[in-house]
């Protein structure tokens, strides 16, 4: 068996850990402070391990397969996996982005209940914040891309404001 043939299987075997690492980072959310998913420190360690695997694969391929391109295709595949994951995340984020809403078009919601407003606008992309100022009753802010709805303690929308 030639020297070039011994390096070929190792470079291709190192594709499997790359796929496993980036598969975990694709399917599990990266979170802070122990939320559901992969902690950000673990995600950074996994990405560093991926880079280390890529470097080992490139070194092994360089030392054993200088003239043939069989193992270099494995290195190219390993290099393309993170690029595909990042591109896929960007494409999904753009595809799933909730529509920008203009506050002027939704002024008719003032006086409606929170349930009616959520039925019209949906809940996808909305962020909910509860605000309490001193001894005043709490307000609920519904943040949508482009606008904010202020809901009082009785559950009625009291303001629709533009938001950037």
Coordinates of N, CA and C in Angstrom, one line a residue:
X1 N 0.8 -1.2 0.0 CA 0.0 0.0 0.0 C 0.9 1.2 0.0
X2 N 0.6 2.2 -0.8 CA 1.4 3.4 -1.0 C 1.1 4.3 0.2
X3 N 2.0 5.3 0.3 CA 1.9 6.3 1.4 C 0.6 7.2 1.1
X4 N 0.3 7.4 -0.1 CA -0.9 8.3 -0.5 C -2.1 7.5 -0.1
X5 N -2.2 6.3 -0.3 CA -3.4 5.5 0.0 C -3.7 5.4 1.5
X6 N -2.7 5.4 2.3 CA -2.9 5.4 3.8 C -3.5 6.7 4.3
X7 N -3.2 7.8 3.7 CA -3.8 9.1 4.2 C -5.2 9.3 3.7
X8 N -5.6 8.7 2.7 CA -7.0 8.9 2.1 C -8.1 8.5 3.1
X9 N -8.1 7.3 3.7 CA -9.2 7.0 4.6 C -9.2 7.9 5.8
X10 N -8.1 8.3 6.4 CA -8.1 9.1 7.6 C -8.7 10.4 7.3
X11 N -8.4 11.1 6.2 CA -9.0 12.4 5.9 C -10.5 12.2 5.7
X12 N -11.0 11.2 5.1 CA -12.4 11.0 5.0 C -13.1 10.6 6.3
X13 N -12.3 9.9 7.2 CA -12.9 9.5 8.5 C -13.1 10.7 9.4
X14 N -12.3 11.8 9.1 CA -12.4 13.0 9.9 C -13.6 13.9 9.5
X15 N -14.2 13.5 8.4 CA -15.4 14.2 8.0 C -16.6 13.9 9.0
X16 N -16.6 12.7 9.5 CA -17.7 12.3 10.4 C -17.8 13.1 11.7
X17 N -16.7 13.4 12.4 CA -16.8 14.2 13.5 C -17.1 15.7 13.2
X18 N -16.7 16.1 12.0 CA -17.1 17.5 11.6 C -18.6 17.5 11.4
X19 N -19.2 16.5 10.7 CA -20.6 16.5 10.5 C -21.4 16.4 11.9
X20 N -20.8 15.7 12.8 CA -21.5 15.6 14.1 C -21.4 16.9 14.9
X21 N -20.3 17.6 14.9 CA -20.2 18.8 15.6 C -21.1 19.9 15.0
X22 N -21.1 20.0 13.7 CA -21.9 21.0 13.0 C -23.4 20.6 13.0
X23 N -23.7 19.3 13.1 CA -25.1 18.9 13.2 C -25.6 19.3 14.5
X24 N -24.8 19.2 15.6 CA -25.3 19.6 16.9 C -25.5 21.1 16.9
X25 N -24.6 21.9 16.4 CA -24.7 23.3 16.3 C -25.9 23.8 15.4
X26 N -26.3 23.0 14.5 CA -27.4 23.3 13.6 C -28.7 23.1 14.2
X27 N -28.9 21.9 14.9 CA -30.2 21.5 15.4 C -30.5 22.0 16.8
X28 N -29.4 22.3 17.6 CA -29.7 22.7 19.0 C -29.4 24.2 19.1
X29 N -30.2 25.0 19.7 CA -30.0 26.4 19.9 C -28.8 26.7 20.8
X30 N -28.0 27.7 20.5 CA -26.9 28.1 21.3 C -27.5 29.2 22.3
X31 N -27.3 28.9 23.6 CA -28.0 29.7 24.6 C -26.9 30.3 25.6
X32 N -27.4 31.2 26.4 CA -26.5 31.8 27.5 C -27.1 31.3 28.8
X33 N -26.3 31.2 29.8 CA -26.7 30.9 31.1 C -27.6 29.7 31.3
X34 N -27.2 28.6 30.7 CA -27.9 27.3 31.0 C -29.3 27.2 30.5
X35 N -29.7 27.9 29.5 CA -31.0 27.7 28.9 C -31.1 26.4 28.1
X36 N -32.2 26.1 27.5 CA -32.4 24.9 26.7 C -31.5 25.0 25.5
X37 N -30.7 23.9 25.3 CA -29.8 23.9 24.1 C -28.3 23.8 24.6
X38 N -27.4 24.2 23.7 CA -26.0 24.2 23.9 C -25.5 25.5 24.5
X39 N -24.8 25.5 25.6 CA -24.3 26.7 26.2 C -23.3 27.3 25.2
X40 N -23.2 28.6 25.2 CA -22.3 29.3 24.3 C -20.8 28.9 24.5
X41 N -20.4 28.6 25.7 CA -19.0 28.1 25.9 C -18.8 26.8 25.3
X42 N -19.7 25.9 25.4 CA -19.6 24.6 24.7 C -19.6 24.7 23.2
X43 N -20.4 25.6 22.7 CA -20.5 25.9 21.2 C -19.1 26.4 20.7
X44 N -18.5 27.3 21.5 CA -17.2 27.8 21.1 C -16.1 26.6 21.1
X45 N -16.2 25.8 22.2 CA -15.3 24.6 22.2 C -15.5 23.7 21.1
X46 N -16.8 23.4 20.7 CA -17.0 22.6 19.6 C -16.5 23.2 18.3
X47 N -16.7 24.5 18.1 CA -16.1 25.1 16.9 C -14.6 25.0 16.9
X48 N -14.0 25.2 18.0 CA -12.5 25.1 18.1 C -12.1 23.6 17.8
X49 N -12.8 22.7 18.3 CA -12.5 21.3 18.0 C -12.7 21.0 16.5
X50 N -13.6 21.6 15.9 CA -13.8 21.5 14.4 C -12.6 22.0 13.7
X51 N -12.1 23.2 14.1 CA -11.0 23.8 13.4 C -9.7 22.9 13.6
X52 N -9.6 22.3 14.8 CA -8.5 21.4 15.1 C -8.5 20.2 14.2
X53 N -9.7 19.6 14.1 CA -9.9 18.5 13.2 C -9.6 18.8 11.8
X54 N -10.0 20.0 11.3 CA -9.7 20.4 10.0 C -8.2 20.6 9.8
X55 N -7.5 21.1 10.8 CA -6.0 21.3 10.7 C -5.3 19.9 10.6
X56 N -5.7 19.0 11.5 CA -5.1 17.7 11.5 C -5.4 17.0 10.1
X57 N -6.5 17.1 9.6 CA -6.8 16.5 8.3 C -6.0 17.1 7.2
X58 N -5.8 18.5 7.2 CA -5.0 19.1 6.2 C -3.5 18.7 6.4
X59 N -3.0 18.6 7.6 CA -1.6 18.2 7.8 C -1.4 16.7 7.3
X60 N -2.3 15.9 7.7 CA -2.2 14.5 7.3 C -2.3 14.4 5.7
X61 N -3.2 15.1 5.2 CA -3.3 15.1 3.7 C -2.1 15.6 3.0
X62 N -1.5 16.7 3.6 CA -0.3 17.3 3.0 C 0.9 16.3 3.0
X63 N 1.0 15.6 4.1 CA 2.2 14.8 4.3 C 2.0 13.5 3.5
X64 N 0.8 13.0 3.3 CA 0.6 11.7 2.6 C 0.1 11.8 1.2
X65 N -0.4 12.9 0.8 CA -1.1 13.0 -0.6 C -0.7 14.2 -1.3
X66 N 0.6 14.4 -1.5 CA 1.1 15.6 -2.2 C 0.7 15.8 -3.6
X67 N 0.7 14.7 -4.3 CA 0.5 14.7 -5.8 C -0.9 14.4 -6.2
X68 N -1.7 13.7 -5.4 CA -3.0 13.3 -5.7 C -4.0 14.1 -5.0
X69 N -5.2 14.3 -5.6 CA -6.2 15.1 -5.0 C -7.3 14.4 -4.2
X70 N -7.1 13.1 -4.0 CA -8.2 12.3 -3.4 C -8.5 12.8 -1.9
X71 N -7.5 13.0 -1.1 CA -7.7 13.5 0.2 C -8.0 15.0 0.3
X72 N -7.6 15.7 -0.6 CA -7.8 17.2 -0.6 C -9.3 17.4 -0.8
X73 N -10.0 16.5 -1.4 CA -11.5 16.7 -1.5 C -12.1 16.5 -0.2
X74 N -11.6 15.6 0.7 CA -12.1 15.5 2.0 C -11.9 16.7 2.9
X75 N -10.7 17.4 2.7 CA -10.4 18.6 3.4 C -11.4 19.7 2.9
X76 N -11.7 19.7 1.6 CA -12.6 20.7 1.1 C -14.0 20.5 1.6
X77 N -14.4 19.2 1.8 CA -15.7 18.9 2.3 C -15.8 19.4 3.8
X78 N -14.7 19.1 4.5 CA -14.6 19.6 5.9 C -14.7 21.1 6.0
X79 N -14.1 21.8 5.1 CA -14.1 23.2 5.1 C -15.5 23.8 4.7
X80 N -16.2 23.1 3.9 CA -17.5 23.6 3.4 C -18.6 23.3 4.4
X81 N -18.4 22.4 5.3 CA -19.5 22.1 6.3 C -19.9 23.3 7.1
X82 N -18.9 24.0 7.8 CA -19.3 25.2 8.6 C -19.8 26.3 7.7
X83 N -19.3 26.4 6.5 CA -19.8 27.4 5.6 C -21.3 27.2 5.2
X84 N -21.6 25.9 5.0 CA -23.0 25.6 4.7 C -23.9 25.8 5.9
X85 N -23.4 25.5 7.1 CA -24.3 25.7 8.3 C -24.5 27.2 8.5
X86 N -23.5 28.0 8.4 CA -23.7 29.5 8.5 C -24.6 30.0 7.5
X87 N -24.4 29.6 6.2 CA -25.3 30.1 5.1 C -26.7 29.6 5.3
X88 N -26.9 28.4 5.8 CA -28.2 27.9 6.0 C -28.9 28.6 7.2
X89 N -28.2 28.9 8.2 CA -28.8 29.7 9.3 C -29.2 31.1 8.9
X90 N -28.3 31.7 8.1 CA -28.7 33.0 7.6 C -29.9 33.0 6.7
X91 N -29.9 32.0 5.8 CA -31.1 31.9 4.9 C -32.4 31.6 5.6
X92 N -32.3 30.7 6.6 CA -33.5 30.4 7.4 C -34.0 31.7 8.2
X93 N -33.0 32.4 8.8 CA -33.3 33.6 9.5 C -34.0 34.6 8.6
X94 N -33.5 34.8 7.4 CA -34.2 35.7 6.5 C -35.5 35.3 6.0
X95 N -35.7 34.0 5.8 CA -36.9 33.4 5.4 C -38.0 33.5 6.5
X96 N -37.6 33.3 7.7 CA -38.5 33.2 8.8 C -38.7 34.6 9.5
X97 N -38.1 35.6 9.0 CA -38.2 37.0 9.6 C -39.6 37.4 9.5
X98 N -40.2 37.8 10.7 CA -41.5 38.3 10.6 C -41.6 39.7 9.9
X99 N -42.7 40.0 9.3 CA -42.8 41.2 8.5 C -42.7 42.4 9.3
X100 N -42.1 43.5 8.7 CA -42.0 44.8 9.4 C -43.4 45.4 9.4
X101 N -43.8 45.9 10.5 CA -45.2 46.5 10.6 C -45.1 48.0 10.9
X102 N -46.0 48.7 10.3 CA -46.0 50.2 10.4 C -47.1 50.5 11.5
X103 N -46.7 51.3 12.5 CA -47.6 51.6 13.6 C -48.8 52.4 13.1
X104 N -48.6 53.2 12.1 CA -49.7 54.1 11.6 C -50.8 53.2 11.0
X105 N -50.5 52.0 10.5 CA -51.5 51.1 9.9 C -52.3 50.4 10.9
X106 N -51.8 50.4 12.2 CA -52.5 49.6 13.2 C -53.0 50.4 14.4
X107 N -53.3 51.7 14.1 CA -53.8 52.5 15.2 C -55.3 52.1 15.6
X108 N -55.9 51.4 14.7 CA -57.3 50.9 15.0 C -57.3 49.9 16.2
X109 N -56.1 49.4 16.6 CA -56.0 48.4 17.7 C -56.1 49.1 19.0
X110 N -56.0 50.4 19.1 CA -56.1 51.1 20.4 C -57.6 50.9 20.9
X111 N -57.7 50.4 22.1 CA -59.0 50.1 22.7 C -59.4 48.6 22.5
X112 N -58.7 47.9 21.7 CA -59.0 46.4 21.5 C -58.3 45.7 22.6
X113 N -58.7 44.4 22.9 CA -58.1 43.6 23.9 C -56.8 43.0 23.3
X114 N -56.0 42.6 24.2 CA -54.7 42.0 23.8 C -55.0 40.7 22.9
X115 N -56.0 40.0 23.3 CA -56.3 38.8 22.5 C -56.7 39.1 21.1
X116 N -57.5 40.2 20.9 CA -57.9 40.6 19.6 C -56.7 41.1 18.8
X117 N -55.8 41.9 19.5 CA -54.6 42.3 18.8 C -53.7 41.2 18.4
X118 N -53.5 40.2 19.2 CA -52.7 39.0 18.9 C -53.3 38.2 17.8
X119 N -54.6 38.2 17.8 CA -55.3 37.4 16.7 C -55.1 38.0 15.4
X120 N -55.1 39.4 15.3 CA -54.9 40.1 14.1 C -53.4 40.1 13.7
X121 N -52.5 40.3 14.6 CA -51.1 40.4 14.3 C -50.3 39.1 14.4
X122 N -50.9 38.1 15.1 CA -50.2 36.9 15.3 C -49.2 37.0 16.5
X123 N -48.6 36.0 16.9 CA -47.6 36.0 18.0 C -46.2 35.7 17.5
X124 N -46.1 35.3 16.2 CA -44.7 35.0 15.7 C -43.9 36.3 15.6
X125 N -42.7 36.3 16.2 CA -41.8 37.4 16.1 C -42.1 38.4 17.2
X126 N -43.1 38.2 18.0 CA -43.5 39.2 19.1 C -42.6 38.9 20.3
X127 N -42.2 40.0 21.0 CA -41.5 39.8 22.3 C -42.4 40.5 23.3
X128 N -42.5 39.9 24.4 CA -43.4 40.5 25.5 C -42.5 40.9 26.6
X129 N -42.8 42.2 27.1 CA -42.1 42.7 28.2 C -43.1 43.3 29.2
X130 N -42.9 43.0 30.5 CA -43.8 43.5 31.5 C -43.0 44.7 32.2
X131 N -43.6 45.9 32.3 CA -43.0 47.0 32.8 C -43.8 47.5 34.0
X132 N -43.0 47.8 35.1 CA -43.7 48.3 36.3 C -42.9 49.6 36.7
X133 N -43.6 50.7 36.8 CA -43.0 52.0 37.2 C -43.5 52.4 38.5
X134 N -42.6 52.3 39.5 CA -43.0 52.7 40.9 C -44.2 51.9 41.4
X135 N -45.2 52.6 41.9 CA -46.4 51.9 42.4 C -47.5 51.8 41.4
X136 N -47.3 52.3 40.2 CA -48.3 52.2 39.1 C -48.5 50.7 38.7
X137 N -49.7 50.4 38.2 CA -50.0 49.0 37.8 C -49.1 48.7 36.6
X138 N -48.7 47.4 36.5 CA -47.8 47.0 35.4 C -48.4 47.2 34.0
X139 N -47.6 47.5 33.0 CA -48.0 47.5 31.6 C -47.3 46.3 30.9
X140 N -47.9 45.8 29.9 CA -47.3 44.8 29.0 C -47.0 45.5 27.7
X141 N -45.8 45.3 27.2 CA -45.4 45.8 25.9 C -45.2 44.6 25.0
X142 N -45.9 44.7 23.9 CA -45.8 43.7 22.8 C -45.0 44.3 21.7
X143 N -43.7 43.8 21.6 CA -42.8 44.3 20.6 C -42.9 43.5 19.3
X144 N -43.2 44.2 18.2 CA -43.3 43.6 16.9 C -42.2 44.4 16.1
X145 N -41.7 43.7 15.0 CA -40.8 44.5 14.1 C -41.4 45.7 13.6
X146 N -41.0 46.9 14.0 CA -41.5 48.2 13.5 C -42.5 48.9 14.5
X147 N -43.0 48.2 15.5 CA -44.0 48.8 16.3 C -44.1 48.1 17.7
X148 N -44.6 48.9 18.7 CA -44.8 48.4 20.0 C -46.3 48.7 20.4
X149 N -46.9 47.7 21.0 CA -48.2 47.8 21.5 C -48.1 47.9 23.1
X150 N -48.8 48.9 23.7 CA -48.8 49.0 25.1 C -50.1 48.5 25.6
X151 N -50.1 47.5 26.5 CA -51.4 47.0 27.0 C -51.4 47.3 28.5
X152 N -52.6 47.8 29.0 CA -52.7 48.1 30.4 C -53.1 46.9 31.2
X153 N -53.3 47.1 32.6 CA -53.6 46.0 33.5 C -54.9 45.3 33.2
X154 N -55.8 46.0 32.5 CA -57.1 45.4 32.2 C -57.1 44.6 30.9
X155 N -55.9 44.6 30.2 CA -55.8 43.8 29.0 C -56.2 44.5 27.7
X156 N -56.3 45.9 27.8 CA -56.7 46.7 26.6 C -55.4 47.4 26.1
X157 N -55.4 47.5 24.7 CA -54.3 48.2 24.1 C -54.5 49.7 24.3
X158 N -53.6 50.4 24.9 CA -53.7 51.8 25.1 C -52.9 52.6 24.2
X159 N -51.9 52.0 23.5 CA -51.0 52.8 22.6 C -50.4 51.9 21.6
X160 N -50.3 52.4 20.3 CA -49.5 51.7 19.3 C -48.4 52.7 18.9
X161 N -47.2 52.3 19.2 CA -46.1 53.3 18.9 C -45.1 52.7 17.9
X162 N -44.5 53.6 17.1 CA -43.4 53.1 16.2 C -42.2 52.7 17.0
X163 N -41.5 51.7 16.4 CA -40.3 51.2 17.1 C -39.3 50.9 16.0
X164 N -38.0 51.2 16.3 CA -37.0 50.9 15.3 C -36.2 49.8 15.7

